[in-house]
Tab-separated table of C-alpha atoms and ligand atoms in Angstrom:
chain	number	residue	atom	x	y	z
A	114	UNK	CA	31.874	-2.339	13.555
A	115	UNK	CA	32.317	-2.104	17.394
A	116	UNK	CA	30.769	-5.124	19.761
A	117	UNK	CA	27.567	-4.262	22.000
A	118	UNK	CA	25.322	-6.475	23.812
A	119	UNK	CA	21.874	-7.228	22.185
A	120	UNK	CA	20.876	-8.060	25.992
A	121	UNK	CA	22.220	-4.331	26.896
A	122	UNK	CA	20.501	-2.865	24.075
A	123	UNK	CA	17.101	-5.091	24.717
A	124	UNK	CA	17.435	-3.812	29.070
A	125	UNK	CA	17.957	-0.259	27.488
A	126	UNK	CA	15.201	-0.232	25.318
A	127	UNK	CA	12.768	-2.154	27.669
A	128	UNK	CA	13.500	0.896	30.068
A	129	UNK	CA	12.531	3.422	27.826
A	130	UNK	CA	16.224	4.871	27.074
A	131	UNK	CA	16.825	6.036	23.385
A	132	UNK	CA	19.388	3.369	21.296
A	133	UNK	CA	22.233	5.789	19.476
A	134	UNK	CA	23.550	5.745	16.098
A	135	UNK	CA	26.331	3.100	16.373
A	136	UNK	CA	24.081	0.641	18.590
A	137	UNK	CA	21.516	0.661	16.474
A	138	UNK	CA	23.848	0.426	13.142
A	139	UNK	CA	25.247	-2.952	15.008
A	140	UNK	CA	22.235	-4.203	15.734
A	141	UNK	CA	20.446	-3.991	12.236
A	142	UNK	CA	23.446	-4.698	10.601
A	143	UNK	CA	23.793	-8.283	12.888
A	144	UNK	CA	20.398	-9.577	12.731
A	145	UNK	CA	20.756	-9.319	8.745
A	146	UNK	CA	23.915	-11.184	8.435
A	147	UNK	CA	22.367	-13.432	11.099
A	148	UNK	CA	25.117	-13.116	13.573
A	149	UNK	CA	21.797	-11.710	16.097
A	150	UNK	CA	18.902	-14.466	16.390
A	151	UNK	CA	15.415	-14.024	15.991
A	152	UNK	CA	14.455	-14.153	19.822
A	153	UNK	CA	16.838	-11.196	20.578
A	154	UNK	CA	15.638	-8.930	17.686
A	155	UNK	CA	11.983	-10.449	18.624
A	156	UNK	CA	12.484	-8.442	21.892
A	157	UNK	CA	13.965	-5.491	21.124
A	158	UNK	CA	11.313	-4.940	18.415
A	159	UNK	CA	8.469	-5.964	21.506
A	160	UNK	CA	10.442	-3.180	23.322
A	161	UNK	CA	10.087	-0.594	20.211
A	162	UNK	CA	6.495	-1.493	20.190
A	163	UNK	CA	5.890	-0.356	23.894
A	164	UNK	CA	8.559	2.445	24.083
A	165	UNK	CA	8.500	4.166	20.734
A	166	UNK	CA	11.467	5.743	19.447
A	167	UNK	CA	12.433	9.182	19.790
A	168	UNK	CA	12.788	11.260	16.391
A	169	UNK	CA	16.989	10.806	16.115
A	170	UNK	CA	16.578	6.696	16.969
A	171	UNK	CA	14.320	6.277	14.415
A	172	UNK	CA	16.308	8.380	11.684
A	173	UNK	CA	19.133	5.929	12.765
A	174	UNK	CA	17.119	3.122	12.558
A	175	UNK	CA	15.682	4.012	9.349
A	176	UNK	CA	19.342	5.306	7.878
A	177	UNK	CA	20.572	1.764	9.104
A	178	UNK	CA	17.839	-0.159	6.857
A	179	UNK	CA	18.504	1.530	3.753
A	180	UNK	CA	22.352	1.090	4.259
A	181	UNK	CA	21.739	-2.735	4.893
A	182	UNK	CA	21.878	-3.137	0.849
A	183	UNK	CA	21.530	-1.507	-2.105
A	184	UNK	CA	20.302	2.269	-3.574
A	185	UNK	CA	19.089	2.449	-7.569
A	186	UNK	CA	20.677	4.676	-9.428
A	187	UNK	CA	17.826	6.600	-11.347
A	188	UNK	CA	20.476	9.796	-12.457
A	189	UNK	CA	20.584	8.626	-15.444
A	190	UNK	CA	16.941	9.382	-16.268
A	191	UNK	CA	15.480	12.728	-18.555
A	192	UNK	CA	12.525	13.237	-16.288
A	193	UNK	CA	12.090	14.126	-12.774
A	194	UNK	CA	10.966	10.738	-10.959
A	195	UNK	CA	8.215	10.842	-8.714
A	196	UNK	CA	6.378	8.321	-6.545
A	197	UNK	CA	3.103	7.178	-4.484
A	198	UNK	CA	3.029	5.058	-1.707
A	199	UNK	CA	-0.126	3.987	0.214
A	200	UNK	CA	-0.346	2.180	3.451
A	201	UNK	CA	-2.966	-0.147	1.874
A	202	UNK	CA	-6.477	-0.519	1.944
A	203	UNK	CA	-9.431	-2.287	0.406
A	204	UNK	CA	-10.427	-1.586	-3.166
A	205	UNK	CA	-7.108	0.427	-3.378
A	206	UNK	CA	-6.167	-0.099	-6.877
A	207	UNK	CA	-4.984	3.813	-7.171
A	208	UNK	CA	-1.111	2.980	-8.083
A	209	UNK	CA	-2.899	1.235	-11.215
A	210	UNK	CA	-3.953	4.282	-12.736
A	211	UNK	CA	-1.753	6.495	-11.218
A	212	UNK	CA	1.605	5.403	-12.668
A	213	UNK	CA	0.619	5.670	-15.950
A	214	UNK	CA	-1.440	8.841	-15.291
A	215	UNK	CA	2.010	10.434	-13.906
A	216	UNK	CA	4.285	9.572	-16.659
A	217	UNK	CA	1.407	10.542	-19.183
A	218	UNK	CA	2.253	14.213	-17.519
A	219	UNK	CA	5.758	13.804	-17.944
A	220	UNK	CA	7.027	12.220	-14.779
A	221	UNK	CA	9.096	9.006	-14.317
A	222	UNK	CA	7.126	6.396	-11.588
A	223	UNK	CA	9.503	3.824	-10.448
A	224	UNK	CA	6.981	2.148	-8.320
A	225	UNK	CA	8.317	-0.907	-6.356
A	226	UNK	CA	5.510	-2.558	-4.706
A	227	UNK	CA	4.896	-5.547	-2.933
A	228	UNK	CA	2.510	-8.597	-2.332
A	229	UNK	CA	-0.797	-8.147	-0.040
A	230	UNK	CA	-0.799	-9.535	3.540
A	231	UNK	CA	-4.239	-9.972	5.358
A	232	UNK	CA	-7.537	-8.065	4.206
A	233	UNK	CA	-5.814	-5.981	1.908
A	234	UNK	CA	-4.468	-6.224	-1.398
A	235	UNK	CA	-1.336	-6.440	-3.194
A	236	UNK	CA	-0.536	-4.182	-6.493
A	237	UNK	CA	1.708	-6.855	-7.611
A	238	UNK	CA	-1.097	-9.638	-6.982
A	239	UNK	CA	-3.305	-7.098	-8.747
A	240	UNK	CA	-1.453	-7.436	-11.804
A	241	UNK	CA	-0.684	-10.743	-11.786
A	242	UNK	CA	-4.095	-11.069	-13.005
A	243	UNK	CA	-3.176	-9.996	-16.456
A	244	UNK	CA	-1.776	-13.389	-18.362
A	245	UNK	CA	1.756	-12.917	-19.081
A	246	UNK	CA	2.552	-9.768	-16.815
A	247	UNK	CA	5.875	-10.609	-15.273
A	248	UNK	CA	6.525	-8.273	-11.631
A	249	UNK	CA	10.194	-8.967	-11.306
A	250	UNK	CA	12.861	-7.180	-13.323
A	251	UNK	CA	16.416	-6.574	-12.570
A	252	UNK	CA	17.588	-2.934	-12.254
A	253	UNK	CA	18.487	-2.569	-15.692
A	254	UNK	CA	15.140	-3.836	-16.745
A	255	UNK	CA	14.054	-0.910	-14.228
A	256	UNK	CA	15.655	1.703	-15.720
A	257	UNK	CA	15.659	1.453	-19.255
A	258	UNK	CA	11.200	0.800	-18.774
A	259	UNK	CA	11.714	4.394	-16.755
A	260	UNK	CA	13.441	5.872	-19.726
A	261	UNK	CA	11.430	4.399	-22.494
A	262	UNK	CA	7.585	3.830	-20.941
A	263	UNK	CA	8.194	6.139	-18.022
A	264	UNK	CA	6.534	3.626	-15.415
A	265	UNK	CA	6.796	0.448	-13.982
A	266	UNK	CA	4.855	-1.434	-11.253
A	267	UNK	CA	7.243	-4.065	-10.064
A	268	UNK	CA	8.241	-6.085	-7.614
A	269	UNK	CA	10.992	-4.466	-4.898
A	270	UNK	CA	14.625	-6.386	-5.205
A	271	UNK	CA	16.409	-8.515	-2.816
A	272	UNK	CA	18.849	-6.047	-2.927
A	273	UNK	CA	16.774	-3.123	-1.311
A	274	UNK	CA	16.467	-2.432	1.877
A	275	UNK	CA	17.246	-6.458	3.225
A	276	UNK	CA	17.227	-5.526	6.888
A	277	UNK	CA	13.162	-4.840	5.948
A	278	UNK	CA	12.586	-7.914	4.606
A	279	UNK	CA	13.695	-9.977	7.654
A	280	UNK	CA	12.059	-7.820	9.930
A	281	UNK	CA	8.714	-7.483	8.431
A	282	UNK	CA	8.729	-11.147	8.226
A	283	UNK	CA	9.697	-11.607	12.243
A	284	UNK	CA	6.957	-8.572	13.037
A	285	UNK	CA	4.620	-10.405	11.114
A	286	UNK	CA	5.053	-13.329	13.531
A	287	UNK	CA	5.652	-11.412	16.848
A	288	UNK	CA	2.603	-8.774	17.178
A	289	UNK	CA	5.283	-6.017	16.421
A	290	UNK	CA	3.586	-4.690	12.645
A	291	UNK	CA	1.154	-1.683	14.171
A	292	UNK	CA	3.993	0.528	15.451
A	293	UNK	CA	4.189	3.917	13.998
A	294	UNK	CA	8.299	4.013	14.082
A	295	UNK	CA	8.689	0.074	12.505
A	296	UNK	CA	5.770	1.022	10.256
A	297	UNK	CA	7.584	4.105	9.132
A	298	UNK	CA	10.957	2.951	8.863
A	299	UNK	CA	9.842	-0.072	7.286
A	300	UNK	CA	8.126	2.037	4.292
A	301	UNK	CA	10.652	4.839	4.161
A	302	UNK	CA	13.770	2.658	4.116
A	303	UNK	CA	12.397	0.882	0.755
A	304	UNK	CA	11.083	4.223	-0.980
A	305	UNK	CA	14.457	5.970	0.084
A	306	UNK	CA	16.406	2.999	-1.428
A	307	UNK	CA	14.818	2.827	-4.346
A	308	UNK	CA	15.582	6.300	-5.424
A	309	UNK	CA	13.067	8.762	-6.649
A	310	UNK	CA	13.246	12.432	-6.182
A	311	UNK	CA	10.043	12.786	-4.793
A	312	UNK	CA	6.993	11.242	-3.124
A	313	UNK	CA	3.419	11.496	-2.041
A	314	UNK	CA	1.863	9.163	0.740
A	315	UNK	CA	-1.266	8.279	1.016
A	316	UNK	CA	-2.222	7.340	4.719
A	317	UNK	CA	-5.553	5.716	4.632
A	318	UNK	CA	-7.562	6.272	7.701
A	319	UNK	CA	-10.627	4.077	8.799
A	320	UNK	CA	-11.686	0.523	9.543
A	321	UNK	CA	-10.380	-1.139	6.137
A	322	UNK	CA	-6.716	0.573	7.458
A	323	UNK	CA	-3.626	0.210	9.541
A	324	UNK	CA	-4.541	3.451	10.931
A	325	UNK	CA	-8.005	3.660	12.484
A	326	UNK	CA	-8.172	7.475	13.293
A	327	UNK	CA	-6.839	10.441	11.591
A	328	UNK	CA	-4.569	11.580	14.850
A	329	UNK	CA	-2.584	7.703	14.389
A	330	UNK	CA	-2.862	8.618	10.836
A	331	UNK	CA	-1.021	11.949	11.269
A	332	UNK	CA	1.588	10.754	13.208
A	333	UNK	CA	2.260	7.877	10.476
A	334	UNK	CA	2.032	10.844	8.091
A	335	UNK	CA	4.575	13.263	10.214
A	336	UNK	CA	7.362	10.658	10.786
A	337	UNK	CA	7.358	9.062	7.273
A	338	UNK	CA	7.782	12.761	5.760
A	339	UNK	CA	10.211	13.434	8.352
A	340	UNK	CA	12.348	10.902	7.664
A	341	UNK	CA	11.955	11.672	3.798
A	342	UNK	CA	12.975	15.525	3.963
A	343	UNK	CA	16.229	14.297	5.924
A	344	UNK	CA	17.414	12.130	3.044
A	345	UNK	CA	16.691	14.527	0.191
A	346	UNK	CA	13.384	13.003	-0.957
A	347	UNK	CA	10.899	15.772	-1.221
A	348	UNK	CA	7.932	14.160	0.735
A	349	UNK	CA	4.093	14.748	1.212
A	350	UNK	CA	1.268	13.087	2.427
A	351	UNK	CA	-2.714	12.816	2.021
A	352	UNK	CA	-4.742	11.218	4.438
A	353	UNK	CA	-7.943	9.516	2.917
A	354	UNK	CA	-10.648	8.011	4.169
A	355	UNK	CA	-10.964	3.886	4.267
A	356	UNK	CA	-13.700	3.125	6.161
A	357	UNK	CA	-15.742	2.194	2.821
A	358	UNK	CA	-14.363	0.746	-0.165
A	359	UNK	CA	-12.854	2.152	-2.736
A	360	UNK	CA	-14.149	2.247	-6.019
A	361	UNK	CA	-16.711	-1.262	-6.298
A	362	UNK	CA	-14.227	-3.957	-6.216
A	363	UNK	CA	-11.688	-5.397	-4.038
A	364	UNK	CA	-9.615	-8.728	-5.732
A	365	UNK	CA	-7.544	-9.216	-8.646
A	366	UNK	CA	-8.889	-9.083	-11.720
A	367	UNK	CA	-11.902	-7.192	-11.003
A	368	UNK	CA	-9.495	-4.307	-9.789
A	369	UNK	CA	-7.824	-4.289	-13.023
A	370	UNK	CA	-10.994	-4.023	-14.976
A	371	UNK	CA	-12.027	-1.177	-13.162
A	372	UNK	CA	-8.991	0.678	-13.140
A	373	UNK	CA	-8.915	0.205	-17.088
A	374	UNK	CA	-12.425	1.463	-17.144
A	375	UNK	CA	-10.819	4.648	-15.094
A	376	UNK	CA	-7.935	5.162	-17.159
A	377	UNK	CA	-10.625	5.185	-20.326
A	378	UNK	CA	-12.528	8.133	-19.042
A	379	UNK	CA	-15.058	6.062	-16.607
A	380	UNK	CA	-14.667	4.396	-13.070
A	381	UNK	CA	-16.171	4.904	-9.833
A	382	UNK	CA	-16.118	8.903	-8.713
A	383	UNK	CA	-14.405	7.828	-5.010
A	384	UNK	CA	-11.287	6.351	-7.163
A	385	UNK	CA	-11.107	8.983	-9.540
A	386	UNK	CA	-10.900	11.738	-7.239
A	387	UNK	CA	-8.697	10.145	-5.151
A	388	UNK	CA	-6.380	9.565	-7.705
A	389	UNK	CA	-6.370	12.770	-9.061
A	390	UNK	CA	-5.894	14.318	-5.624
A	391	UNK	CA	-2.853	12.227	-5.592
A	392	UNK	CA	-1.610	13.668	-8.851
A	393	UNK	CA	-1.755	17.254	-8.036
A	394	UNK	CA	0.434	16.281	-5.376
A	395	UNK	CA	2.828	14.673	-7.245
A	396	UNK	CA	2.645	17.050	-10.252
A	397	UNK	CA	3.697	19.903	-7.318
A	398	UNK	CA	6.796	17.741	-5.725
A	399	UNK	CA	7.685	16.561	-9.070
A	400	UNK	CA	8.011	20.154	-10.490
A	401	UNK	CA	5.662	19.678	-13.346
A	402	UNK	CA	3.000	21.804	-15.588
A	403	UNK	CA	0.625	19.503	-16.210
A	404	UNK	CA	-3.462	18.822	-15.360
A	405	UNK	CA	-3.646	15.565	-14.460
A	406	UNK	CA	-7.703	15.460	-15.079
A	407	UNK	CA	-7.133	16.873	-18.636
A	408	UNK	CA	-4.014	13.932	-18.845
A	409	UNK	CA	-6.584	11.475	-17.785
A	410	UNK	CA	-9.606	12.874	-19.890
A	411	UNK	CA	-7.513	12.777	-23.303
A	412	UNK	CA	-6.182	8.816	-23.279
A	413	UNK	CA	-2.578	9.496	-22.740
A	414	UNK	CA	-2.737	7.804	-19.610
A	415	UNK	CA	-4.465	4.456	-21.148
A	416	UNK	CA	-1.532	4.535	-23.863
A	417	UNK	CA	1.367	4.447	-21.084
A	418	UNK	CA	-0.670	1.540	-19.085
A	419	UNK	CA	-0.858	-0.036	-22.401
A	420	UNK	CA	3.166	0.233	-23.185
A	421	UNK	CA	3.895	-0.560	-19.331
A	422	UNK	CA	1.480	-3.591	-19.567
A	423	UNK	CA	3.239	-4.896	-22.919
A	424	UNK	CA	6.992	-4.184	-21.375
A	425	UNK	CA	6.430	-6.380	-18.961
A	426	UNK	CA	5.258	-9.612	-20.750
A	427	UNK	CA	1.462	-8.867	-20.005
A	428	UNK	CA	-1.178	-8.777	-23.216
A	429	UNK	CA	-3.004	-5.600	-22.405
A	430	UNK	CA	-5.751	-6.616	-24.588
A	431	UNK	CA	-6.465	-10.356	-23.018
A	432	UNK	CA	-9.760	-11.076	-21.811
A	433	UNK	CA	-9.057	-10.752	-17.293
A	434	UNK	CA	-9.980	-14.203	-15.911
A	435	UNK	CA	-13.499	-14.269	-13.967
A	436	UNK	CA	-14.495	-16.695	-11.438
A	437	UNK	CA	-16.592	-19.677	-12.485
A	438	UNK	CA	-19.054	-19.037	-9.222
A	439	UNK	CA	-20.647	-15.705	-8.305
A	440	UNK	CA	-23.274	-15.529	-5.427
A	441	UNK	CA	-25.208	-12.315	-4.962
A	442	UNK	CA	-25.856	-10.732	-1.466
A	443	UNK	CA	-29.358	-8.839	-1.901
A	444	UNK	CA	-30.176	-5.247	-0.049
A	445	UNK	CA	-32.792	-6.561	3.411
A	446	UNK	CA	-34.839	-3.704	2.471
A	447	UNK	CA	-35.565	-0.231	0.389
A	448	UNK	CA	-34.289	2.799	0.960
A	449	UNK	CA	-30.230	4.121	1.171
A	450	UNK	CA	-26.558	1.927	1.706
A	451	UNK	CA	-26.054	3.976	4.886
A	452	UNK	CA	-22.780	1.895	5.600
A	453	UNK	CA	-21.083	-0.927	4.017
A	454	UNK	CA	-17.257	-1.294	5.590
A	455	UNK	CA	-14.200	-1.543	4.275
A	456	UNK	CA	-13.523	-4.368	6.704
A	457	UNK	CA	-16.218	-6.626	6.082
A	458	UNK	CA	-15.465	-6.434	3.034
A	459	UNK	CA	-11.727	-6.559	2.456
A	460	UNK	CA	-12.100	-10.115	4.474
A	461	UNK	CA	-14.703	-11.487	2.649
A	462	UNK	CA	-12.477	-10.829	-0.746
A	463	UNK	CA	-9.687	-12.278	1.363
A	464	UNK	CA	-11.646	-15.253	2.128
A	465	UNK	CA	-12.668	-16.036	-1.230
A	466	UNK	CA	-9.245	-16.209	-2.379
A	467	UNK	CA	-8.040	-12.752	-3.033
A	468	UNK	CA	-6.024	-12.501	-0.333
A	469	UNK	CA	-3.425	-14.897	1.633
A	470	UNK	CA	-2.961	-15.316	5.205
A	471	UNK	CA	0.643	-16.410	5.085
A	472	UNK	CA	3.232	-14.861	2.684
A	473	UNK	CA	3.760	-17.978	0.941
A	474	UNK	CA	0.276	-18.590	0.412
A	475	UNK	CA	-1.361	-17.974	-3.805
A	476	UNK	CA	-3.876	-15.898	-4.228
A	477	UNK	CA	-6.818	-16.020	-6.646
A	478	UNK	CA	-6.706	-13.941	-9.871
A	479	UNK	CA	-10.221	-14.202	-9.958
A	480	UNK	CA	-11.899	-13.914	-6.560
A	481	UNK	CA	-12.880	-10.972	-4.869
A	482	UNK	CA	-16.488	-8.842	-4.331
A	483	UNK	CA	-17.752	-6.531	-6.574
A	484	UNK	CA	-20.435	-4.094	-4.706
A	485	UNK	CA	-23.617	-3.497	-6.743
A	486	UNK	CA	-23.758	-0.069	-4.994
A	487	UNK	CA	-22.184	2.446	-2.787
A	488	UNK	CA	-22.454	4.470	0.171
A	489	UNK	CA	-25.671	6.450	-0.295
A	490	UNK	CA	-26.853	5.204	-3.288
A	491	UNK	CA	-30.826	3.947	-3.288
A	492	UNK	CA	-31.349	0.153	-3.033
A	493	UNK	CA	-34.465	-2.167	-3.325
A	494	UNK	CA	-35.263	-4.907	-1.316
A	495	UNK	CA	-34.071	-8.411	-2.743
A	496	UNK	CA	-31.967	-6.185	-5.308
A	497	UNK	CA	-27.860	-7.359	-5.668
A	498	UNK	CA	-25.905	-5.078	-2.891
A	499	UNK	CA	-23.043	-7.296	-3.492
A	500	UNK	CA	-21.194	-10.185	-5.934
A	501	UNK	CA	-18.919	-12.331	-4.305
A	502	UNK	CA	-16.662	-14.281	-6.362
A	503	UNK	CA	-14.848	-16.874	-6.018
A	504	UNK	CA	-13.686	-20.606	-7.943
A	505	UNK	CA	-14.017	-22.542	-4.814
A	506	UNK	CA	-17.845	-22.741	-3.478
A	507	UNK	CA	-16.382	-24.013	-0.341
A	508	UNK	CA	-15.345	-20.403	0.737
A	509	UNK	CA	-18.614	-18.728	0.383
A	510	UNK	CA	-19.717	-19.411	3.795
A	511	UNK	CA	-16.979	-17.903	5.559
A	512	UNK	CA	-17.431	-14.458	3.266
A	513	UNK	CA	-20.648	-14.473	3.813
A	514	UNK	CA	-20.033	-14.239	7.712
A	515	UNK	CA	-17.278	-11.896	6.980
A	516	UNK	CA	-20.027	-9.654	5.146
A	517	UNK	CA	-22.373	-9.946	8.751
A	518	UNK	CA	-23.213	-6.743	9.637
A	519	UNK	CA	-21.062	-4.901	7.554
A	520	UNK	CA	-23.465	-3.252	5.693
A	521	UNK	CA	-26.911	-0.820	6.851
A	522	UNK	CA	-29.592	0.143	4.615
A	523	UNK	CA	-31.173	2.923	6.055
A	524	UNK	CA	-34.418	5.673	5.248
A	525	UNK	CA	-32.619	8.295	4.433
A	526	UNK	CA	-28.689	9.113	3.640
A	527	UNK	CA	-26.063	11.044	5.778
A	528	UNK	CA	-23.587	13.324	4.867
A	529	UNK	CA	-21.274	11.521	2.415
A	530	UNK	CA	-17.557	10.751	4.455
A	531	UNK	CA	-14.625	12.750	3.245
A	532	UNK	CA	-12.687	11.594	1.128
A	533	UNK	CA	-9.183	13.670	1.145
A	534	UNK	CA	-9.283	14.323	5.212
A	535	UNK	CA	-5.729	16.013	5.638
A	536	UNK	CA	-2.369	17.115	4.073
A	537	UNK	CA	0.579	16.600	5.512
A	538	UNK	CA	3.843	18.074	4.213
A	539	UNK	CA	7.385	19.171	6.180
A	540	UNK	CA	6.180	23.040	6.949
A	541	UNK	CA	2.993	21.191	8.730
A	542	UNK	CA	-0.463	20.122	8.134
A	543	UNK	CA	-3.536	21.803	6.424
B	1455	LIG	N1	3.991	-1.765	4.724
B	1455	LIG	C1	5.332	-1.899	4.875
B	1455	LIG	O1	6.070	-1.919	3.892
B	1455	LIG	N2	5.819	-1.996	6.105
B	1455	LIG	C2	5.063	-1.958	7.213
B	1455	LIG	O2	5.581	-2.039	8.309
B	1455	LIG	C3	3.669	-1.835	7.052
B	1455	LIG	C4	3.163	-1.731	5.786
């Protein structure tokens, strides 16, 4: 590969000039092998974050990523293969009930995940909650799950998309994560890689998001689809609404209990709609006749979770763990839960243990909040708005500030937020 400059490309970039092909090829290629150091790649990414890239650069950039390792090779496999991603959120346990709810209708869901960083939480870390559940398998382990089960939740290989993992880990460190084009490439390179036919997005939009309002939201949603259409992968996305939780629970275990109570006919109405709204989509890109509500509704979906659970090492009958302390946070007054958000929230879970501020950090199976009501539901003064849970008293204090002002009671309710705000597909938006 020919020899630039990182300094030339760095001056370029700083200046607002577009990187080509080749330079940027060199330049993600290098700071892989480690032939580029971390300060130089910590400025050019700096200079991404203030420039942008233009809609070529970041095709490169993205093409680059994926070609820094490996691609699976899912040919081999009956069904069409179909996945979701979601740009995280608080209370998202969606891909839970989703995976199985897809291959119930006939789809294959090779859904590589990965850990949770910050406020929100990680399907893997999710799982890990169920004794025995194992999230990494090798690529054969990958397949032949695909071809017998027809999903699997697991961890994403060293062998995809490399350049990703070492810069995620330096943007982490640098202020460089909230950029549309490194956010983008970041999550397209690894779906791309890991080689499904088709996917759905789901762009959350709100105060427990990366994306705070629905115009960043839509230009997440344009670029990521963008880049999907150009290498084959027949891409959509939903933006949904995350300024309240979803569903009643945000941490480990307590996730997985409700999204077994969802995949046996119940759950919260937020997380089944959402999820079903999800499924059309991917029913549509993945070519299928199938109703996912009637899929859901007659138990095939609980069966797959069941076989997925038990292919990867995890008893899906075992009691979840639960936290050995559980304070309650009572409603101030009567009347309606005019707010409680996402935020608040999503930090207080985080800092009771279901979350990790560092990558190498454990999380609790256990902790997490489960909230007594939601958004317009009645409440009575001195009445349990909230659990918080935890195994470590010490951390109640610092959840409980988390959980300051994050929540209204008022006299009478509002309109209800929207849940599904916005499609976004390659012919445009609706
Ligand atoms: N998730 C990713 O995989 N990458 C990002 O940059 C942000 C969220």
């Amino acid at each position: 590969m020919s020899d630039f400059s990182a300094v030339d490309l760095i001056c370029a970039k700083r200046d607002g000039q577009a990187l080509g092909p080749r330079e940027i090829a060199w330049f993600i290629d290098g700071y892989t092998a480690g032939r580029i150091p971390d300060e130089q790649a910590s400025a050019l990414l700096m200079a991404v974050y203030f420039q942008a890239m233009a809609p070529d650069e970041l095709a490169a950039w993205t093409k680059a990523m994926i070609d820094s390792g490996e691609r699976l090779d899912l040919s081999s496999l009956d069904r069409p293969t179909v996945d979701k991603h979601s740009t995280g959120g608080v209370g998202d346990k969606v891909s839970l009930v989703l995976a199985p709810l897809m291959a119930a209708c006939g789809a294959a869901v090779p859904q590589l995940s990965g850990r949770g960083l910050g406020h929100t939480g990680g399907t893997l870390d999710k799982l890990e909650a169920i004794a025995g559940w194992r999230a990494a398998l090798s690529n054969t382990e990958i397949v032949s799950q695909l071809a017998g089960v027809g999903a699997v939740i697991c961890a994403a290989g060293a062998g995809l998309a490399p350049a990703d993992r070492r810069i995620y880990a330096l943007r982490d460190v640098t202020g460089t994560v909230p950029s549309i084009p490194l956010i983008a490439s970041s999550i397209m390179s690894k779906k791309i890689a890991e080689g499904t036919a088709a996917l759905v997005l789901d762009v959350k939009v709100g105060s427990g998001a990366f994306m705070k309002t629905q115009p960043e939201a839509r230009r997440l949603a344009e670029a990521m689809v963008t880049l999907g259409e150009a290498h084959g992968v027949r891409t959509a996305a939903l933006l949904t609404g995350m300024d309240t939780v979803l569903g009643l629970t945000a941490g480990g275990a307590l996730e997985v209990r409700e999204s077994v109570e969802t995949l046996a006919g119940g759950g919260p109405a937020d997380l089944v709609a959402v999820t079903l709204a999800l499924a059309r989509e991917m029913v549509e890109s993945a070519g299928l006749d199938a109703d996912p509500a009637e899929v859901l509704a007659s138990g095939a979906a609980m069966d797959v979770w069941r076989a997925m659970i038990a292919a990867q090492g995890g008893d899906p009958d075992a009691e979840l763990p639960r936290a050995s302390v559980v304070e309650t946070v009572d409603a101030p007054a009567d009347g309606v839960l005019g707010r409680l958000d996402a935020l608040a929230v999503g930090v207080a879970a985080w800092r009771l243990g279901a979350g990790r501020a560092r990558k190498e950090d454990p999380v609790s199976a256990t902790a997490g909040v489960v909230c007594r009501a939601a958004e317009g539901d009645a409440v009575r003064a001195g009445e349990p708005l909230l659990e918080l849970h935890t195994d470590d008293e010490s951390l109640l204090p610092g959840a409980l500030a988390a959980l300051e002002g994050g929540f209204e009671v008022v006299a009478e309710a509002g309109p209800p937020r929207p849940l599904i705000l916005e499609r976004v597909t390659a012919g445009g938006r609706a």
